[in-house]
């Protein structure tokens, strides 16, 4: 009986409270009390921001919050609702276009959001990339996820390539795709070739040597250390420039392979 009276009292307070008492009721563990808070005309944006920091809110309450603020929510509320890990996927998808670029990046990289939220935020960033200025792309490249880096490096700008190379989230497959895409030039190829993290990767070295845009210096440095099987495969590469092909043949003759 005492518990029922206490709950009834809290439910009534949630409807009538104001001031600091509203911030106290935001911590209540009973979802019914929280639902009643949403009906309180004094329960405003600051109270909602505190409430949305909780990671134990039921989906139904988050839907109710969305309904309450839809069409009139300030940016801070939209961001807080999108960041809550229990916010329904449909709500998150609707909110993401309203978030700023680096707020989306935070959703991708900081603890808290669910895998689905991270993926949706990544897709939203990728959709915006064609219209972003180089400065924003450079800032993104320093912190971005592997999926975003895979798109960014295709830009081909040497400054952007360098920023992507220095990001530990960059995957080898992104570099292989870039080298085969035709967008890599002599400068960006050399950036990859001399980067301390990537220069020892065998598949990358082969991809670099197969590119007709690769400067001759990398043939001079790498051909003597190339395995004979890889050297033969390189000799069969039709896309090589005349100078590159001559250097491969010279190395094969040295080994008695020609």
Short mmCIF file of C-alpha atoms in Angstrom, two decimals:
data_model
loop_
_atom_site.label_atom_id
_atom_site.label_comp_id
_atom_site.label_asym_id
_atom_site.label_seq_id
_atom_site.Cartn_x
_atom_site.Cartn_y
_atom_site.Cartn_z
CA UNK A 1 0.00 0.00 0.00
CA UNK A 2 2.85 2.35 0.92
CA UNK A 3 4.59 1.73 -2.42
CA UNK A 4 1.37 2.44 -4.32
CA UNK A 5 0.84 5.70 -2.44
CA UNK A 6 4.43 6.72 -3.09
CA UNK A 7 4.07 6.02 -6.82
CA UNK A 8 0.75 7.89 -6.98
CA UNK A 9 2.43 10.85 -5.27
CA UNK A 10 5.32 10.83 -7.75
CA UNK A 11 2.95 10.59 -10.70
CA UNK A 12 1.02 13.61 -9.43
CA UNK A 13 4.21 15.57 -8.72
CA UNK A 14 5.41 14.86 -12.26
CA UNK A 15 2.31 16.59 -13.60
CA UNK A 16 2.45 19.60 -11.27
CA UNK A 17 6.10 20.13 -10.35
CA UNK A 18 8.17 23.09 -11.42
CA UNK A 19 11.69 24.47 -10.98
CA UNK A 20 14.37 22.25 -9.46
CA UNK A 21 11.86 19.55 -8.59
CA UNK A 22 11.53 18.74 -12.30
CA UNK A 23 15.26 18.03 -12.51
CA UNK A 24 14.92 15.67 -9.53
CA UNK A 25 12.01 13.79 -11.12
CA UNK A 26 14.03 13.31 -14.34
CA UNK A 27 16.06 10.73 -12.38
CA UNK A 28 12.97 8.65 -11.47
CA UNK A 29 13.27 4.99 -12.42
CA UNK A 30 9.56 4.52 -13.21
CA UNK A 31 8.73 5.14 -16.92
CA UNK A 32 5.19 6.18 -15.98
CA UNK A 33 6.57 9.08 -13.96
CA UNK A 34 8.71 10.11 -16.93
CA UNK A 35 5.74 9.94 -19.28
CA UNK A 36 3.84 12.23 -16.91
CA UNK A 37 6.73 14.68 -16.97
CA UNK A 38 6.21 15.09 -20.71
CA UNK A 39 2.65 16.25 -19.98
CA UNK A 40 3.87 18.92 -17.56
CA UNK A 41 3.74 22.34 -19.32
CA UNK A 42 6.78 23.47 -17.33
CA UNK A 43 8.92 20.59 -18.58
CA UNK A 44 11.07 22.36 -21.15
CA UNK A 45 14.18 21.98 -23.27
CA UNK A 46 16.71 22.01 -20.42
CA UNK A 47 14.80 19.23 -18.63
CA UNK A 48 14.59 17.19 -21.81
CA UNK A 49 18.33 17.56 -22.43
CA UNK A 50 19.04 16.12 -18.97
CA UNK A 51 16.52 13.33 -19.50
CA UNK A 52 18.01 12.36 -22.87
CA UNK A 53 21.42 11.78 -21.29
CA UNK A 54 19.98 8.67 -19.67
CA UNK A 55 20.76 5.45 -21.55
CA UNK A 56 18.02 3.42 -19.87
CA UNK A 57 15.02 5.16 -21.42
CA UNK A 58 12.40 2.88 -23.01
CA UNK A 59 11.81 3.21 -26.74
CA UNK A 60 8.21 4.24 -26.17
CA UNK A 61 9.29 7.23 -24.10
CA UNK A 62 11.77 8.30 -26.77
CA UNK A 63 9.03 8.09 -29.38
CA UNK A 64 6.84 10.26 -27.15
CA UNK A 65 9.66 12.80 -26.81
CA UNK A 66 10.07 12.81 -30.57
CA UNK A 67 6.36 13.46 -31.05
CA UNK A 68 6.44 16.26 -28.50
CA UNK A 69 9.38 18.13 -30.01
CA UNK A 70 8.84 17.39 -33.72
CA UNK A 71 8.69 20.54 -35.79
CA UNK A 72 9.75 22.83 -32.96
CA UNK A 73 12.89 21.27 -31.47
CA UNK A 74 16.06 23.31 -31.23
CA UNK A 75 19.31 21.90 -32.57
CA UNK A 76 20.55 20.77 -29.15
CA UNK A 77 17.45 18.63 -28.63
CA UNK A 78 17.71 17.08 -32.08
CA UNK A 79 21.32 16.16 -31.41
CA UNK A 80 20.57 14.75 -27.94
CA UNK A 81 17.73 12.60 -29.29
CA UNK A 82 19.87 11.32 -32.17
CA UNK A 83 22.68 10.44 -29.76
CA UNK A 84 20.55 8.42 -27.34
CA UNK A 85 21.33 4.73 -28.00
CA UNK A 86 17.68 3.70 -27.52
CA UNK A 87 16.20 6.15 -30.01
CA UNK A 88 14.35 4.19 -32.74
CA UNK A 89 16.22 3.86 -36.04
CA UNK A 90 13.50 5.65 -38.01
CA UNK A 91 13.78 8.67 -35.71
CA UNK A 92 17.57 8.73 -35.99
CA UNK A 93 17.39 8.60 -39.79
CA UNK A 94 15.00 11.55 -39.80
CA UNK A 95 17.25 13.59 -37.50
CA UNK A 96 20.63 12.95 -39.13
CA UNK A 97 20.18 15.40 -42.04
CA UNK A 98 19.70 18.18 -39.45
CA UNK A 99 23.03 17.53 -37.71
CA UNK A 100 26.29 19.27 -38.51
CA UNK A 101 29.09 17.37 -40.24
CA UNK A 102 31.30 16.91 -37.19
CA UNK A 103 28.35 16.02 -34.96
CA UNK A 104 27.75 13.17 -37.38
CA UNK A 105 31.42 12.23 -37.09
CA UNK A 106 31.10 12.11 -33.30
CA UNK A 107 28.25 9.64 -33.72
CA UNK A 108 30.60 7.49 -35.80
CA UNK A 109 33.63 7.60 -33.53
CA UNK A 110 32.70 8.31 -29.89
CA UNK A 111 31.42 5.73 -27.37
CA UNK A 112 27.67 5.44 -26.87
CA UNK A 113 25.87 5.21 -30.23
CA UNK A 114 24.74 1.80 -31.48
CA UNK A 115 26.27 0.14 -34.59
CA UNK A 116 23.14 1.06 -36.58
CA UNK A 117 23.45 4.71 -35.53
CA UNK A 118 27.13 4.73 -36.50
CA UNK A 119 26.38 3.23 -39.92
CA UNK A 120 23.57 5.71 -40.59
CA UNK A 121 25.81 8.64 -39.60
CA UNK A 122 28.61 7.34 -41.88
CA UNK A 123 26.21 7.18 -44.81
CA UNK A 124 25.00 10.71 -44.15
CA UNK A 125 28.60 12.01 -44.11
CA UNK A 126 29.44 10.17 -47.34
CA UNK A 127 26.39 11.72 -49.01
CA UNK A 128 27.65 15.19 -48.08
CA UNK A 129 31.29 14.74 -49.12
CA UNK A 130 30.99 15.95 -52.74
CA UNK A 131 29.83 19.38 -51.56
CA UNK A 132 32.34 19.81 -48.72
CA UNK A 133 35.32 22.17 -48.88
CA UNK A 134 38.85 20.77 -48.77
CA UNK A 135 39.42 22.12 -45.24
CA UNK A 136 36.47 20.13 -43.89
CA UNK A 137 37.61 17.05 -45.78
CA UNK A 138 41.08 17.35 -44.25
CA UNK A 139 39.62 17.61 -40.75
CA UNK A 140 37.40 14.62 -41.45
CA UNK A 141 40.30 12.56 -42.79
CA UNK A 142 42.24 12.92 -39.55
CA UNK A 143 39.40 11.38 -37.48
CA UNK A 144 37.18 9.51 -39.90
CA UNK A 145 36.18 5.85 -39.92
CA UNK A 146 37.57 3.41 -42.50
CA UNK A 147 34.41 3.60 -44.64
CA UNK A 148 34.65 7.40 -44.87
CA UNK A 149 38.40 7.30 -45.53
CA UNK A 150 37.82 4.89 -48.40
CA UNK A 151 35.74 7.58 -50.10
CA UNK A 152 37.89 10.56 -49.08
CA UNK A 153 41.14 9.21 -50.50
CA UNK A 154 39.54 8.88 -53.93
CA UNK A 155 39.60 12.68 -54.14
CA UNK A 156 43.28 12.32 -55.06
CA UNK A 157 44.41 15.69 -53.65
CA UNK A 158 47.90 15.02 -52.16
CA UNK A 159 47.03 16.95 -48.98
CA UNK A 160 43.97 14.79 -48.47
CA UNK A 161 45.84 11.61 -49.35
CA UNK A 162 48.44 12.40 -46.68
CA UNK A 163 45.79 13.02 -44.02
CA UNK A 164 44.13 9.70 -44.86
CA UNK A 165 47.45 7.84 -44.76
CA UNK A 166 48.15 9.14 -41.26
CA UNK A 167 44.76 7.96 -39.92
CA UNK A 168 45.20 4.56 -38.20
CA UNK A 169 41.68 3.54 -39.31
CA UNK A 170 42.67 3.48 -43.00
CA UNK A 171 42.52 -0.05 -44.47
CA UNK A 172 44.85 -1.52 -47.08
CA UNK A 173 41.90 -2.33 -49.35
CA UNK A 174 41.13 1.40 -49.66
CA UNK A 175 44.67 2.06 -50.90
CA UNK A 176 44.55 -0.83 -53.36
CA UNK A 177 41.28 0.49 -54.78
CA UNK A 178 42.73 3.99 -55.02
CA UNK A 179 45.83 2.77 -56.87
CA UNK A 180 43.67 0.85 -59.35
CA UNK A 181 41.15 3.66 -59.82
CA UNK A 182 43.24 5.80 -62.15
CA UNK A 183 42.95 8.81 -59.81
CA UNK A 184 46.36 8.20 -58.22
CA UNK A 185 49.14 10.36 -59.68
CA UNK A 186 52.93 10.29 -59.29
CA UNK A 187 52.83 12.43 -56.15
CA UNK A 188 50.12 10.50 -54.31
CA UNK A 189 51.71 7.17 -55.31
CA UNK A 190 55.02 8.32 -53.83
CA UNK A 191 53.23 9.41 -50.65
CA UNK A 192 51.97 5.86 -50.19
CA UNK A 193 55.31 4.31 -51.18
CA UNK A 194 57.32 6.24 -48.62
CA UNK A 195 54.80 6.15 -45.77
CA UNK A 196 56.32 4.19 -42.83
CA UNK A 197 53.10 2.30 -42.15
CA UNK A 198 52.45 1.18 -45.72
CA UNK A 199 55.79 0.86 -47.50
CA UNK A 200 56.41 -2.73 -46.35
CA UNK A 201 53.04 -4.15 -47.51
CA UNK A 202 53.77 -6.59 -50.34
CA UNK A 203 50.42 -6.24 -52.12
CA UNK A 204 50.67 -2.47 -52.00
CA UNK A 205 54.19 -2.53 -53.41
CA UNK A 206 53.03 -4.70 -56.31
CA UNK A 207 50.03 -2.44 -56.96
CA UNK A 208 52.35 0.59 -56.97
CA UNK A 209 54.78 -1.03 -59.39
CA UNK A 210 51.91 -2.00 -61.72
CA UNK A 211 50.75 1.60 -62.05
CA UNK A 212 51.95 3.40 -65.19
CA UNK A 213 52.11 6.62 -63.15
CA UNK A 214 54.65 5.29 -60.63
CA UNK A 215 57.94 7.27 -60.65
CA UNK A 216 61.04 5.35 -61.74
CA UNK A 217 62.67 5.77 -58.31
CA UNK A 218 60.40 3.09 -56.85
CA UNK A 219 61.48 0.63 -59.55
CA UNK A 220 65.12 1.40 -58.75
CA UNK A 221 64.54 0.81 -55.02
CA UNK A 222 62.13 -2.12 -55.09
CA UNK A 223 62.87 -4.28 -58.15
CA UNK A 224 66.09 -5.78 -56.68
CA UNK A 225 64.11 -7.04 -53.67
CA UNK A 226 61.13 -8.33 -55.61
CA UNK A 227 60.49 -12.09 -55.66
CA UNK A 228 61.07 -13.71 -59.04
CA UNK A 229 57.42 -14.73 -59.38
CA UNK A 230 56.30 -11.17 -58.72
CA UNK A 231 58.88 -9.87 -61.18
CA UNK A 232 57.54 -12.14 -63.93
CA UNK A 233 53.98 -11.03 -63.15
CA UNK A 234 55.10 -7.42 -63.38
CA UNK A 235 56.76 -8.05 -66.74
CA UNK A 236 53.43 -9.33 -68.07
CA UNK A 237 51.64 -6.13 -67.03
CA UNK A 238 50.49 -4.45 -70.25
CA UNK A 239 49.87 -1.03 -68.71
CA UNK A 240 53.55 -0.33 -67.91
CA UNK A 241 55.29 2.62 -69.52
CA UNK A 242 58.26 1.95 -71.85
CA UNK A 243 60.78 3.10 -69.22
CA UNK A 244 59.18 0.95 -66.54
CA UNK A 245 59.18 -2.12 -68.80
CA UNK A 246 62.88 -1.59 -69.63
CA UNK A 247 63.77 -1.48 -65.93
CA UNK A 248 61.85 -4.71 -65.29
CA UNK A 249 63.61 -6.46 -68.21
CA UNK A 250 67.00 -5.26 -66.99
CA UNK A 251 66.33 -6.74 -63.54
CA UNK A 252 65.16 -10.02 -65.07
CA UNK A 253 68.36 -10.26 -67.14
CA UNK A 254 70.45 -9.73 -64.00
CA UNK A 255 68.72 -12.75 -62.45
CA UNK A 256 68.86 -14.86 -65.62
CA UNK A 257 65.08 -14.83 -65.94
CA UNK A 258 64.87 -13.20 -69.39
#
